[in-house]
Structure formats: C-alpha cells, structure tokens
C-alpha atoms as one frame of an Amber mdcrd trajectory, in Angstrom:
protein
   0.778 -12.381  -7.354   1.753  -9.028  -8.947  -1.901  -8.172  -9.558  -2.730
  -8.779  -5.767   0.067  -6.375  -4.659  -1.105  -3.765  -7.103  -4.653  -4.169
  -5.805  -3.719  -3.971  -2.221  -1.717  -0.716  -2.987  -4.608   0.845  -4.767
  -7.773  -0.308  -2.794  -6.217   0.555   0.588  -5.341   4.120  -0.480  -5.188
   7.203   1.689  -3.160  10.300   2.517  -0.578   8.455   4.756   1.233   5.115
   4.487  -0.450   1.877   3.585  -0.009  -1.049   5.940  -1.202  -4.475   5.256
  -0.989  -8.129   6.404  -2.215 -11.180   4.445  -2.767 -14.854   4.716  -3.007
 -17.547   2.001  -5.561 -20.335   2.145  -7.269 -22.986  -0.066  -4.273 -23.201
  -2.312  -4.631 -25.790  -5.128  -2.533 -28.857  -4.496   0.943 -28.506  -5.806
   1.042 -24.695  -5.224   4.020 -23.182  -3.366   6.067 -20.104  -3.343   7.184
 -16.931  -1.721   6.678 -13.175  -2.392   9.061 -10.720  -0.811   9.192  -6.876
  -1.068  12.226  -4.616  -1.180  13.618  -2.154  -0.044  14.686  -3.975   3.189
  12.498  -2.970   6.198   9.324  -2.693   4.150   7.946  -5.693   6.061   8.235
  -6.539   9.638   7.148 -10.262   9.451   7.197 -13.212   7.249   5.782 -16.710
   7.073   6.008 -19.760   4.709   4.841 -17.508   1.746   7.204 -14.627   2.249
   6.856 -11.046   3.436   4.044 -10.027   5.638   3.034  -7.143   7.961   4.199
  -4.483   5.501   4.141  -0.658   5.407   4.262   1.019   1.954   5.116   4.684
   1.661   3.615   6.974  -1.060   6.039   7.987  -3.849   8.303   4.986  -3.373
   9.127   2.072  -5.828   8.751  -1.427  -4.451  10.405  -4.583  -5.917   8.276
  -7.639  -5.705  10.404 -10.755  -5.814   8.552 -13.863  -6.432   9.372 -17.626
  -6.615   6.247 -19.770  -7.290   5.373 -23.218  -8.469   1.903 -23.614  -9.791
   0.256 -26.849 -11.137  -1.522 -24.933 -13.983  -0.985 -21.561 -15.708  -2.978
 -18.540 -14.680  -4.252 -17.676 -18.011  -7.358 -16.546 -20.046 -10.515 -17.428
 -18.186  -9.222 -17.090 -14.694 -10.797 -14.436 -12.572  -9.864 -12.415  -9.380
 -12.930 -12.129  -7.080 -12.732  -9.498  -4.373 -15.005  -9.519  -1.312 -14.073
  -6.910   1.130 -15.367  -4.210   3.496 -13.996  -0.609   3.697 -13.894   0.943
   7.125 -15.881  -2.073   8.504 -18.991  -0.683   6.816 -18.866  -0.343   3.045
 -18.952  -3.453   0.895 -16.472  -3.596  -2.001 -17.165  -6.492  -4.266 -16.078
  -7.060  -7.906 -14.622  -9.571 -10.214 -11.976  -9.028 -12.879  -9.951 -11.047
 -15.388  -6.699 -12.317 -13.726  -4.877 -11.287 -16.965  -5.469  -9.902 -20.398
  -7.985  -7.135 -19.560  -7.878  -3.994 -17.361  -9.643  -4.284 -14.005 -11.881
  -1.399 -13.284 -13.999  -0.906 -10.161 -15.583   1.995  -8.291 -14.867   2.574
  -4.548 -18.143   3.149  -2.713 -19.279   6.494  -1.423 -16.366   8.454  -2.804
 -17.296   7.230  -6.248 -13.723   7.042  -7.225 -13.102   4.764 -10.289  -9.884
   2.677 -10.025  -8.289   0.908 -12.979  -5.512  -1.621 -12.571  -3.870  -1.918
 -15.896  -3.932  -5.343 -17.518  -0.971  -7.765 -17.505  -0.460 -10.148 -20.370
  -1.535 -13.782 -20.085  -0.277 -16.030 -18.887  -0.119 -14.086 -15.682   1.992
 -16.905 -14.255   2.982 -20.024 -16.289   2.597 -23.607 -15.084   5.528 -24.955
 -13.210   8.221 -22.917 -11.488   8.589 -19.284 -12.213  10.891 -16.757 -10.540
  11.333 -13.081 -11.078  10.858  -9.620  -9.883   8.709  -6.591 -10.830   9.154
  -3.004  -9.780   5.696  -1.615  -8.574   5.749   2.225  -8.170   3.305   3.650
  -5.558   1.969   7.041  -6.703   3.373  10.220  -5.105   0.038  10.494  -3.139
  -3.138   8.732  -2.503  -5.681   8.486  -5.415  -8.433   8.710  -2.864  -9.338
  11.876  -0.840  -9.747  10.051   2.559  -8.065   7.480   4.720  -9.572   4.048
   4.827  -9.085   0.425   6.159 -10.026  -2.659   4.377 -10.490  -6.278   5.344
 -11.530  -9.054   3.015 -10.425 -11.682   0.631  -9.124 -12.000  -2.953 -10.030
 -15.293  -4.579  -8.340 -16.682  -7.681 -10.687 -19.021  -9.732 -10.020 -20.822
 -12.877 -12.439 -20.906 -15.944 -14.597 -23.621 -14.360 -14.931 -21.657 -11.083
 -12.652 -23.929  -9.174 -10.682 -22.090  -6.487  -6.855 -21.901  -7.042  -6.298
 -19.920  -3.832  -7.452 -17.168  -1.378  -5.552 -14.240  -0.090  -7.078 -12.657
   3.060  -6.015  -9.079   3.628  -6.261  -6.585   6.294  -5.036  -3.071   5.033
  -5.021   0.220   6.837  -3.751   3.754   6.742  -0.992   4.362   9.235
C-alpha cells in the first residue's frame, strides 16, 4: 500500500498539486483494510477502503495510516504491474518487484527516469498489520510538464495470481 501511494505521487507529477481518486477490485478472499492520509483535509471522500479523492501539495509531508488484513504476506516474488495512460495518449506500462528491489521506469516522451526506492520484504506480513508511514512529497515536481494519468496497478504473487487491483485517476490541479 505504501508503494502504491509513492507511485501515485511520482507518476502523476507536475508543477501544481496532484489530485487522485482510486478504487480497489479483485481482492484476494480474506483481504480487507483501510488506508487514510493526514493531515486532515487532504482527501474529500472515503469508501470502505479509506481515504479517496485526495489533493497532495508539493513540499508537504503526508502520513499514510493503514490497517490491513491479508491472507498471505506480500513478499519476494510478488510484482506490481502498472498499465496506465498519460494524458489519454501515452502508454505507461512497467512491472516491478513489490518489495526488495528499487522500481525504475521511464516516463514516455519526456524521457524522465523515475526510481522508487525499495522497501524491505515482506512489504506487508500475512494477517493483520497496522501502522503509519510518513511520505514526503518533493518541493517541486520531478517532471517539467503537467500530466494526467488513468490506469491500473495490479499486485500479483509469484505464480501470477492476482492479489488485487487499484484503478487510479490522477491529475494536476
């Protein structure tokens, strides 16, 4: 979940605020939880999975509070597959390890290489896990232009079985 928030912050980068909404689907049976963002007022909506319809401001630290129950640990062998479109035109597709290795991809046209630092495995242990993580947004966008992005982030286990899908719609305010 922390990886997803970091990806949204970086992939939807521009010179103004980043806004996004998301939906969860195809969750593995036994999966539940919520993710909320602080400070208060960051998100204007919520659903069964927590905060939604959020606006992030450059140069601000956000606290991601999570409470999740998973039927199995997100560990070595798990992958995050991104299938998105930038500005309704440019495809952005890549796959990275869910944990244990940096995730590096190149944003089309501008050629900007983005690296999301690795988090240790397991990303999330099996069973219930609660916690919080401070995610600092850079002082300014790492990209030279504004953008919008729509697509999905799919978490798969080592066999390729889908653990869950997050559909995102991110824009520059």
